[in-house]
Amino acid sequence: MSLGYKAGRPQTSGWKDSTRKHVRPEIPKVYSPEAIEPRWARYWVDEKLYRPAEGNGSARFSLSLPPPNITGSLHMGHMLEHTEIDILMRWHRMRGENVLWLPGMDHASISTQMVVERELGREALPDLEPGAAARRAWQREGQRRRLEMGPEKFLERCWQWKQENGDTIRRQMERMGASVDWTRARFTMDPAYSRAVIEVFVRLYHEGLIYRGQYIVNWCPRCGTAVSDLEVAHEERPGQLWYIRYPLEGGTGSISVATTRPETMLGDTAIAVNPSDNRYRSMIGRKVILPLLDRVIPVVGDEFVDPAFGTGAVKVTPAHDPNDFGIGMRHNLPSITVMDFDARMTAAAGPYSGLSREQAREAVLRDLQAANLIEKIEGYKLNVGICDRCKTIVEPLLSKQWFMRMRPLAEPAIRAVEDGRTRVVPDNSRKVYLDWMYRIHDWCISRQLWWGHRIPAWYCDGCDEVVVAASAPDACPKCGKAGKSGWHQDEDVLDTWFSSGLWPFVTLGWPEQTEDLKRFYPNDLMIMGFDILFFWAARMIMLGLKFTNEVPFRELYIHALVCDAERQKMSKTKGNVIDPIEITEKYGTDAVRFALASSAAPGTDIAFSDDKVQSYRAFANKIWNAGRFILMNLGNLPELAVRQLGVALEPIPEVGFDALPVRSSEFGVRGLEGHGNEQLRTEQLRTEQLLIDRWIFSRLAAVTHEMNEALAGYRFHEAAHTIYHFFWHEFCDWYLEWVKPEITERSDEPRPTAAWVNMARAFEAALHLLHPFMPFITEELWHQLPHSGNARSISLTRFELVNPQAGDVVSEKQFETLRELIVAARNVKAEMGLQKEKPSAQVATEDLRILEIFRSHQHAILRLAGLEALNFARGRLPAEASPVPLSSGCDLRLFYERPVDVVAERTRLEREIPKAKQQLERIERQLANESFRSRAPQDVVTGAERRRAELVDQFQRLEQSLARLGAAPSSPQN
RNA sequence: GGGCGGUUAGCUCAGUUGGUUAGAGCGUCUGCCUUACAAGCAGAAGGUCACCCGUUCGAGCCGGGUACCGCCCACCA
C-alpha cells in the first residue's frame, strides 16, 4: 500500500541533501508497519549489519540459535524464542559488545522423513478430504512410495524439501527482525557438519562409549524404526489385568500370573517369583507348562518380582519386555521373539503366527478361556508407551542397535551444572536436569530411517568383521580381503539429536581450531523450551564437555510455552494455532514481539491472544505519533541548525548516557550555547523547562537501570512493562504535554531551542530502550532524527545503559508534588462536571517552599490542569471550602458555581467514610502496639505516624463535608 | 508411584530478599474529535490475594496442612 511516504535509509535521508529549509514529507497519522518493516528487514540483511566485528577488542556475547527443524514453517514458540534472544542480542550489541548470533537449521531426521512421506502420499492421493484420517492414509501411502522409489530418489526429495522450507524459515526470521549473522548460517547436514558428526561417532566408538548390541528397544511398528526412551510418551489408558493359570509340570496344581499383555505369553520362557516369598519359595526350580503352546518353562527366583503385586508370580518374556529381558539375562533364559517389526506374530507364535498384536490378544484370550485357564480379570489402568511422532503404541522389541554409554559422559555434565559452570534458569529446571542425569540410561542412537547421518560402520562382505571409520577401510583386518569395495555400510542413520548435540561447537568450525571457535566458544547463553531439556540441552552439555573440555554455554535459560488465550497448548489437531506470519501481517512484527515479551515471565506459560497484540499495536502507534510530533516541530529548522543539531545529537561512545544534559551545568546545547537560553521567554518558563528536562532524564536513568536488572534476570515482561509505562505515561503524558508550548510556539523561529534538543535526546534515549523489543519502528524513527556522520543503524549505535548516578531526586520529588496537584485539580473538575470549564483554584499550606514550587511552575499547572488562575494562601483551608488534601501537606480548592449534586455527593461520602475509618483504625491499632514501635525500623514507624495524621485529617474533612451536606436545605437539582 | 508449578479485579496476568494505600493491560462507566496520536486524552468504579493453622511487631510473599487445576518424570507385570 502506498502512503505517498517514503522514509529513508540513512543513505537517502533528506537531512544532508537539503541546502536550505528542510521540507519534511507528510508523515501519516496512523502507523503502518507494513510500509516500514519489510524495508528495514531487507536492509539489515543486505548490509550484513549483524556480523560481529573482527578482532578481540571488546567484550563478546555469543549464542547459537536453536536450529529450527526444516519440517515446516516457524510457529509462535519459535517467535517467542527468537524474540527473547533478539532482545538480548540487541541489548548487548548496544552496550558495545561484540555480538554473534549464529543461525541455522536442523535436518530433523525422523520428523522430516515423515513429512516428506506424507507429501508423497498427498501427491498420490490428492482427493482426500484433509484431516486426521487423510494424514494417516497419506503417511501409509507415502511410506509405500518411499520404499518403492528407493533411498537415492527419496533423499533427493528430502533435499528439495530442505531447500524450500529452509528458505521459508529464513524469510520468516528476517521478517521477525532476528539480528542473526546469516553469513555464518549452518545446517546439520552441511558437508563440514556431517564430517564432524562422523568424527564424533568414530571417536566415541574407539573409546568404547558407543557400542552395538542386541537389546530391548522401543520399536515403533508404524515408523519402522527404533526410538529412544525420550521419544516415547506415556499415556494412561483403561485396561485389564488377566490372571492366567500356568499348570505345574507333573499334573498337580498351577501357578497363576497376572498380565496386561496376554499375547506376549507366547514368548514366555520362565515364570519368576521373589525368592523371599514363602508362598512360592518351594516352586523355584520346578517347571510349568506354558499354556496354548505346551512349552515347558522353569520357575526362577528373582528379587525384581514384587510379592505384593498381582499373584506375586510373573511371566517372563525376555524378547518383549525390558524387565523380563533383565530377568532373562540374569537367569540365562532364552529369548523367543513372537512379534516382528510390523507387530505381527511370528512363526514362533505357532498357530497365532501372522495375526496382528490385537488379533493375537483376542485369540489367545479366547483359547485360554476355552481351556479354563483364566482365573479372573480385573480392571486396571495401565501406562502404554506411544510413539511421540505418530502416536502408535510402541512395542518393546529385541533388536540389534547402536547405543551410547551415558554414565561416563553424564558425570562431568552433572558437575558442570552443580558447580555453576553452566547456570540453569529458572532454578527448578536445573533440578529437573540433575534428577534426569542422575538416572540416565544408555541412549539408543541408531534409527532405521533414510534421512540423516549414515552410521560410519562398515561390514566386511567376506567375514563378520565390523570396522568403524569415516570411510571404508582398504583391507579387512580379519579376513585380509583387500579393497574398499568389499564393504557395505550400515544402513541406519543417527538419531537427529546426536548431531544437534554438537551444535554449539561444530557450528563454529570444530574439529578445526578456527578463529570463531576461539572467539565465541563457549557460548554465553542458550535459550530453549523445557520440552527439549533432555533431548538437547543435556546432550549438548555432555558432548560439549567431552569434545572441547568446556561447557557449551555458560547460561541456559528455559523459556515458557506459548498457549492460546484459554491456556491450551497450541496444536494443529486442536486447530488453535496462531500463525506468526498472519498475525505479524495484521498488526506488525513490533506489536507481536512486544506482546510476547510483555507476557514472558520466567516459569509461566504464555496465554497469547489477538487482544494483546492489538494493544501493543496501539503502543507502536503512540510511539509513531510522539515521533511525528517531535519531527513536525523540527520541520522549520534551517539546514545549518540541523547540521549543528546533528553534531549535538550524535551519541558519543565514550560518554554515552552521561552526555545527556541532565547533569551538565550549562544546560544548553553544545555548539549552540547562548542561543537556546535567549529564547526562553521568561524566567518562569525557563524554570519549568529546567524541571521537566531534569525530571525526564532522571526517569530515563532509573528506567534504564530497571531494565538492565530485569533483562539480566530474563524478566522480559518486567523490562517491557517498564519501558511501556515510561514511554506512554511519563514521556508522552507528562513530558511532551509539559514542553508542548515551548516546542510548538517556537517552531517558527529560526533556531532550535534547547527544549527541542533535550526533547529529541530524551526521545532518542527512549528509542534505544525500546529498540530491542520493537526494532523496526525504532530504527525508522531514529533514522528520521538528525544525525551527522555515517549513522547506519540504531542497533549499532552505542548507548550506555548503566548510569545510576544520573538520578535527580530533588527534581523527581518536585515533579511529583506538581503532578499530584494537577491530578487532584483534574479530579475535582471531572467529579464536579467542570471539564469544559476553566475554574480558578486556590492552594494553601504552611510550607512556603512548596508554595514557591507551585508559584514558580504555575504556567504548567494552569495549562495541564485546565485552570484559569491559581492563588496561594498560607495555612489550611476551612472545611466549608471542601478542600482536597494533598500528600505534600497542602489543601486545594476549586472555585465554581455549579450546584452540587447533593445525592451523588452524599453517596460518594458515605462510601468513602467507612473506608477511611477502617484504614485509620488499622493504623492506630498498629501504632498502639508497643512491640511495633520498638521492633519495626524507625522509618516504618514514622511513615505510619505520618500516614495516621493524614488519615485523621482526611477523615475529619469527610465527616464535616457530610455534615454540611445534611445541614444544607436540599435544593431541587436541575 | 515420584517431582514441579498454579489459585491475586469481570478476563489475562505482574507482584525479586516480609514493611506505609496490592499493580498493569484488556473490558466496563463518565466527560472530551484539546493542531502528535479516537489505535487518542482526562477521570472513575472494581480485590476477604483459594481455604485452614502457624512464625512475626507486621504475611499476597516465609513454614505446615487441605481443596481444585495444570505439567513433567517413572522398566511393578
PDB file of N, CA, C and O in Angstrom, chain A residues 902-949:
ATOM      1  N   VAL A 902     -26.385  16.909  45.368  1.00  0.00           N
ATOM      2  CA  VAL A 902     -26.319  16.514  46.772  1.00  0.00           C
ATOM      3  C   VAL A 902     -26.390  15.002  46.930  1.00  0.00           C
ATOM      4  O   VAL A 902     -25.636  14.411  47.701  1.00  0.00           O
ATOM      5  N   VAL A 903     -27.270  14.393  46.167  1.00  0.00           N
ATOM      6  CA  VAL A 903     -27.440  12.945  46.322  1.00  0.00           C
ATOM      7  C   VAL A 903     -26.170  12.211  45.956  1.00  0.00           C
ATOM      8  O   VAL A 903     -25.684  11.354  46.697  1.00  0.00           O
ATOM      9  N   ALA A 904     -25.599  12.577  44.815  1.00  0.00           N
ATOM     10  CA  ALA A 904     -24.381  11.899  44.354  1.00  0.00           C
ATOM     11  C   ALA A 904     -23.244  12.137  45.337  1.00  0.00           C
ATOM     12  O   ALA A 904     -22.492  11.213  45.656  1.00  0.00           O
ATOM     13  N   GLU A 905     -23.165  13.373  45.805  1.00  0.00           N
ATOM     14  CA  GLU A 905     -22.090  13.714  46.719  1.00  0.00           C
ATOM     15  C   GLU A 905     -22.231  12.940  48.025  1.00  0.00           C
ATOM     16  O   GLU A 905     -21.261  12.420  48.562  1.00  0.00           O
ATOM     17  N   ARG A 906     -23.487  12.836  48.499  1.00  0.00           N
ATOM     18  CA  ARG A 906     -23.706  12.108  49.740  1.00  0.00           C
ATOM     19  C   ARG A 906     -23.345  10.629  49.548  1.00  0.00           C
ATOM     20  O   ARG A 906     -22.687  10.022  50.394  1.00  0.00           O
ATOM     21  N   THR A 907     -23.732  10.083  48.417  1.00  0.00           N
ATOM     22  CA  THR A 907     -23.404   8.676  48.141  1.00  0.00           C
ATOM     23  C   THR A 907     -21.898   8.474  48.166  1.00  0.00           C
ATOM     24  O   THR A 907     -21.388   7.515  48.753  1.00  0.00           O
ATOM     25  N   ARG A 908     -21.193   9.407  47.543  1.00  0.00           N
ATOM     26  CA  ARG A 908     -19.750   9.285  47.490  1.00  0.00           C
ATOM     27  C   ARG A 908     -19.151   9.327  48.898  1.00  0.00           C
ATOM     28  O   ARG A 908     -18.342   8.478  49.266  1.00  0.00           O
ATOM     29  N   LEU A 909     -19.617  10.320  49.676  1.00  0.00           N
ATOM     30  CA  LEU A 909     -19.076  10.477  51.030  1.00  0.00           C
ATOM     31  C   LEU A 909     -19.391   9.250  51.876  1.00  0.00           C
ATOM     32  O   LEU A 909     -18.553   8.758  52.637  1.00  0.00           O
ATOM     33  N   GLU A 910     -20.604   8.754  51.727  1.00  0.00           N
ATOM     34  CA  GLU A 910     -20.983   7.604  52.555  1.00  0.00           C
ATOM     35  C   GLU A 910     -20.183   6.356  52.181  1.00  0.00           C
ATOM     36  O   GLU A 910     -20.057   5.430  52.972  1.00  0.00           O
ATOM     37  N   ARG A 911     -19.679   6.362  50.980  1.00  0.00           N
ATOM     38  CA  ARG A 911     -18.843   5.236  50.588  1.00  0.00           C
ATOM     39  C   ARG A 911     -17.417   5.443  51.085  1.00  0.00           C
ATOM     40  O   ARG A 911     -16.746   4.509  51.512  1.00  0.00           O
ATOM     41  N   GLU A 912     -16.965   6.676  51.035  1.00  0.00           N
ATOM     42  CA  GLU A 912     -15.583   6.974  51.406  1.00  0.00           C
ATOM     43  C   GLU A 912     -15.343   6.872  52.908  1.00  0.00           C
ATOM     44  O   GLU A 912     -14.304   6.404  53.347  1.00  0.00           O
ATOM     45  N   ILE A 913     -16.314   7.353  53.673  1.00  0.00           N
ATOM     46  CA  ILE A 913     -16.091   7.482  55.120  1.00  0.00           C
ATOM     47  C   ILE A 913     -15.759   6.149  55.804  1.00  0.00           C
ATOM     48  O   ILE A 913     -14.750   6.067  56.509  1.00  0.00           O
ATOM     49  N   PRO A 914     -16.540   5.108  55.578  1.00  0.00           N
ATOM     50  CA  PRO A 914     -16.181   3.850  56.249  1.00  0.00           C
ATOM     51  C   PRO A 914     -14.805   3.351  55.839  1.00  0.00           C
ATOM     52  O   PRO A 914     -14.068   2.795  56.647  1.00  0.00           O
ATOM     53  N   LYS A 915     -14.461   3.578  54.583  1.00  0.00           N
ATOM     54  CA  LYS A 915     -13.149   3.137  54.104  1.00  0.00           C
ATOM     55  C   LYS A 915     -12.046   3.842  54.878  1.00  0.00           C
ATOM     56  O   LYS A 915     -11.100   3.218  55.363  1.00  0.00           O
ATOM     57  N   ALA A 916     -12.182   5.155  54.952  1.00  0.00           N
ATOM     58  CA  ALA A 916     -11.170   5.945  55.654  1.00  0.00           C
ATOM     59  C   ALA A 916     -11.105   5.528  57.120  1.00  0.00           C
ATOM     60  O   ALA A 916     -10.033   5.417  57.711  1.00  0.00           O
ATOM     61  N   LYS A 917     -12.268   5.291  57.693  1.00  0.00           N
ATOM     62  CA  LYS A 917     -12.335   4.934  59.102  1.00  0.00           C
ATOM     63  C   LYS A 917     -11.608   3.616  59.346  1.00  0.00           C
ATOM     64  O   LYS A 917     -10.811   3.469  60.273  1.00  0.00           O
ATOM     65  N   GLN A 918     -11.862   2.690  58.463  1.00  0.00           N
ATOM     66  CA  GLN A 918     -11.243   1.377  58.601  1.00  0.00           C
ATOM     67  C   GLN A 918      -9.724   1.484  58.543  1.00  0.00           C
ATOM     68  O   GLN A 918      -9.008   0.892  59.352  1.00  0.00           O
ATOM     69  N   GLN A 919      -9.260   2.257  57.589  1.00  0.00           N
ATOM     70  CA  GLN A 919      -7.817   2.425  57.455  1.00  0.00           C
ATOM     71  C   GLN A 919      -7.222   3.085  58.680  1.00  0.00           C
ATOM     72  O   GLN A 919      -6.170   2.702  59.173  1.00  0.00           O
ATOM     73  N   LEU A 920      -7.945   4.062  59.164  1.00  0.00           N
ATOM     74  CA  LEU A 920      -7.475   4.792  60.330  1.00  0.00           C
ATOM     75  C   LEU A 920      -7.392   3.880  61.541  1.00  0.00           C
ATOM     76  O   LEU A 920      -6.399   3.868  62.279  1.00  0.00           O
ATOM     77  N   GLU A 921      -8.423   3.093  61.709  1.00  0.00           N
ATOM     78  CA  GLU A 921      -8.426   2.179  62.854  1.00  0.00           C
ATOM     79  C   GLU A 921      -7.256   1.207  62.773  1.00  0.00           C
ATOM     80  O   GLU A 921      -6.615   0.898  63.772  1.00  0.00           O
ATOM     81  N   ARG A 922      -7.018   0.757  61.572  1.00  0.00           N
ATOM     82  CA  ARG A 922      -5.964  -0.227  61.425  1.00  0.00           C
ATOM     83  C   ARG A 922      -4.606   0.369  61.804  1.00  0.00           C
ATOM     84  O   ARG A 922      -3.822  -0.223  62.540  1.00  0.00           O
ATOM     85  N   ILE A 923      -4.366   1.562  61.318  1.00  0.00           N
ATOM     86  CA  ILE A 923      -3.055   2.155  61.578  1.00  0.00           C
ATOM     87  C   ILE A 923      -2.927   2.569  63.039  1.00  0.00           C
ATOM     88  O   ILE A 923      -1.851   2.500  63.630  1.00  0.00           O
ATOM     89  N   GLU A 924      -4.041   2.929  63.649  1.00  0.00           N
ATOM     90  CA  GLU A 924      -3.972   3.276  65.075  1.00  0.00           C
ATOM     91  C   GLU A 924      -3.697   2.052  65.920  1.00  0.00           C
ATOM     92  O   GLU A 924      -2.958   2.129  66.905  1.00  0.00           O
ATOM     93  N   ARG A 925      -4.302   0.961  65.532  1.00  0.00           N
ATOM     94  CA  ARG A 925      -4.024  -0.292  66.247  1.00  0.00           C
ATOM     95  C   ARG A 925      -2.542  -0.603  66.160  1.00  0.00           C
ATOM     96  O   ARG A 925      -1.905  -0.979  67.139  1.00  0.00           O
ATOM     97  N   GLN A 926      -2.005  -0.417  64.967  1.00  0.00           N
ATOM     98  CA  GLN A 926      -0.596  -0.730  64.761  1.00  0.00           C
ATOM     99  C   GLN A 926       0.296   0.158  65.625  1.00  0.00           C
ATOM    100  O   GLN A 926       1.224  -0.314  66.272  1.00  0.00           O
ATOM    101  N   LEU A 927      -0.042   1.459  65.628  1.00  0.00           N
ATOM    102  CA  LEU A 927       0.790   2.386  66.377  1.00  0.00           C
ATOM    103  C   LEU A 927       0.632   2.210  67.878  1.00  0.00           C
ATOM    104  O   LEU A 927       1.531   2.539  68.650  1.00  0.00           O
ATOM    105  N   ALA A 928      -0.490   1.689  68.293  1.00  0.00           N
ATOM    106  CA  ALA A 928      -0.715   1.471  69.726  1.00  0.00           C
ATOM    107  C   ALA A 928       0.092   0.276  70.210  1.00  0.00           C
ATOM    108  O   ALA A 928       0.330   0.109  71.407  1.00  0.00           O
ATOM    109  N   ASN A 929       0.512  -0.541  69.286  1.00  0.00           N
ATOM    110  CA  ASN A 929       1.238  -1.749  69.644  1.00  0.00           C
ATOM    111  C   ASN A 929       2.682  -1.398  70.013  1.00  0.00           C
ATOM    112  O   ASN A 929       3.456  -0.934  69.189  1.00  0.00           O
ATOM    113  N   GLU A 930       3.005  -1.646  71.279  1.00  0.00           N
ATOM    114  CA  GLU A 930       4.314  -1.250  71.779  1.00  0.00           C
ATOM    115  C   GLU A 930       5.441  -1.989  71.046  1.00  0.00           C
ATOM    116  O   GLU A 930       6.463  -1.409  70.701  1.00  0.00           O
ATOM    117  N   SER A 931       5.228  -3.269  70.735  1.00  0.00           N
ATOM    118  CA  SER A 931       6.315  -4.010  70.105  1.00  0.00           C
ATOM    119  C   SER A 931       6.523  -3.568  68.654  1.00  0.00           C
ATOM    120  O   SER A 931       7.621  -3.695  68.130  1.00  0.00           O
ATOM    121  N   PHE A 932       5.476  -3.029  68.040  1.00  0.00           N
ATOM    122  CA  PHE A 932       5.683  -2.477  66.706  1.00  0.00           C
ATOM    123  C   PHE A 932       6.629  -1.299  66.789  1.00  0.00           C
ATOM    124  O   PHE A 932       7.602  -1.202  66.037  1.00  0.00           O
ATOM    125  N   ARG A 933       6.352  -0.425  67.755  1.00  0.00           N
ATOM    126  CA  ARG A 933       7.199   0.759  67.905  1.00  0.00           C
ATOM    127  C   ARG A 933       8.640   0.396  68.226  1.00  0.00           C
ATOM    128  O   ARG A 933       9.570   1.034  67.748  1.00  0.00           O
ATOM    129  N   SER A 934       8.815  -0.623  69.042  1.00  0.00           N
ATOM    130  CA  SER A 934      10.181  -0.946  69.443  1.00  0.00           C
ATOM    131  C   SER A 934      10.899  -1.812  68.402  1.00  0.00           C
ATOM    132  O   SER A 934      12.105  -1.739  68.273  1.00  0.00           O
ATOM    133  N   ARG A 935      10.171  -2.608  67.667  1.00  0.00           N
ATOM    134  CA  ARG A 935      10.859  -3.563  66.794  1.00  0.00           C
ATOM    135  C   ARG A 935      10.918  -3.166  65.313  1.00  0.00           C
ATOM    136  O   ARG A 935      11.830  -3.589  64.609  1.00  0.00           O
ATOM    137  N   ALA A 936       9.936  -2.435  64.874  1.00  0.00           N
ATOM    138  CA  ALA A 936       9.962  -2.072  63.463  1.00  0.00           C
ATOM    139  C   ALA A 936      11.004  -0.991  63.234  1.00  0.00           C
ATOM    140  O   ALA A 936      11.309  -0.214  64.131  1.00  0.00           O
ATOM    141  N   PRO A 937      11.576  -0.952  62.030  1.00  0.00           N
ATOM    142  CA  PRO A 937      12.560   0.092  61.731  1.00  0.00           C
ATOM    143  C   PRO A 937      11.945   1.484  61.885  1.00  0.00           C
ATOM    144  O   PRO A 937      10.738   1.660  61.704  1.00  0.00           O
ATOM    145  N   GLN A 938      12.802   2.443  62.218  1.00  0.00           N
ATOM    146  CA  GLN A 938      12.330   3.791  62.513  1.00  0.00           C
ATOM    147  C   GLN A 938      11.510   4.399  61.379  1.00  0.00           C
ATOM    148  O   GLN A 938      10.461   4.987  61.598  1.00  0.00           O
ATOM    149  N   ASP A 939      11.991   4.228  60.152  1.00  0.00           N
ATOM    150  CA  ASP A 939      11.298   4.889  59.043  1.00  0.00           C
ATOM    151  C   ASP A 939       9.917   4.304  58.814  1.00  0.00           C
ATOM    152  O   ASP A 939       9.000   4.997  58.379  1.00  0.00           O
ATOM    153  N   VAL A 940       9.736   3.029  59.145  1.00  0.00           N
ATOM    154  CA  VAL A 940       8.408   2.443  59.010  1.00  0.00           C
ATOM    155  C   VAL A 940       7.469   3.062  60.038  1.00  0.00           C
ATOM    156  O   VAL A 940       6.312   3.376  59.750  1.00  0.00           O
ATOM    157  N   VAL A 941       7.998   3.271  61.237  1.00  0.00           N
ATOM    158  CA  VAL A 941       7.167   3.840  62.309  1.00  0.00           C
ATOM    159  C   VAL A 941       6.795   5.284  61.977  1.00  0.00           C
ATOM    160  O   VAL A 941       5.613   5.658  62.049  1.00  0.00           O
ATOM    161  N   THR A 942       7.783   6.078  61.576  1.00  0.00           N
ATOM    162  CA  THR A 942       7.447   7.470  61.272  1.00  0.00           C
ATOM    163  C   THR A 942       6.526   7.555  60.074  1.00  0.00           C
ATOM    164  O   THR A 942       5.629   8.390  60.015  1.00  0.00           O
ATOM    165  N   GLY A 943       6.732   6.653  59.129  1.00  0.00           N
ATOM    166  CA  GLY A 943       5.846   6.605  57.974  1.00  0.00           C
ATOM    167  C   GLY A 943       4.422   6.350  58.412  1.00  0.00           C
ATOM    168  O   GLY A 943       3.477   6.986  57.935  1.00  0.00           O
ATOM    169  N   ALA A 944       4.265   5.441  59.328  1.00  0.00           N
ATOM    170  CA  ALA A 944       2.927   5.115  59.827  1.00  0.00           C
ATOM    171  C   ALA A 944       2.329   6.311  60.549  1.00  0.00           C
ATOM    172  O   ALA A 944       1.130   6.575  60.458  1.00  0.00           O
ATOM    173  N   GLU A 945       3.154   7.009  61.285  1.00  0.00           N
ATOM    174  CA  GLU A 945       2.643   8.178  62.019  1.00  0.00           C
ATOM    175  C   GLU A 945       2.173   9.267  61.066  1.00  0.00           C
ATOM    176  O   GLU A 945       1.124   9.883  61.270  1.00  0.00           O
ATOM    177  N   ARG A 946       2.970   9.491  60.050  1.00  0.00           N
ATOM    178  CA  ARG A 946       2.591  10.496  59.074  1.00  0.00           C
ATOM    179  C   ARG A 946       1.276  10.093  58.409  1.00  0.00           C
ATOM    180  O   ARG A 946       0.362  10.886  58.226  1.00  0.00           O
ATOM    181  N   ARG A 947       1.203   8.835  58.103  1.00  0.00           N
ATOM    182  CA  ARG A 947       0.011   8.311  57.457  1.00  0.00           C
ATOM    183  C   ARG A 947      -1.207   8.500  58.368  1.00  0.00           C
ATOM    184  O   ARG A 947      -2.291   8.842  57.917  1.00  0.00           O
ATOM    185  N   ARG A 948      -1.003   8.264  59.651  1.00  0.00           N
ATOM    186  CA  ARG A 948      -2.123   8.429  60.574  1.00  0.00           C
ATOM    187  C   ARG A 948      -2.606   9.868  60.564  1.00  0.00           C
ATOM    188  O   ARG A 948      -3.806  10.140  60.516  1.00  0.00           O
ATOM    189  N   ALA A 949      -1.659  10.792  60.608  1.00  0.00           N
ATOM    190  CA  ALA A 949      -2.029  12.207  60.604  1.00  0.00           C
ATOM    191  C   ALA A 949      -2.866  12.538  59.379  1.00  0.00           C
ATOM    192  O   ALA A 949      -3.904  13.192  59.460  1.00  0.00           O
TER     193      ALA A 949
END
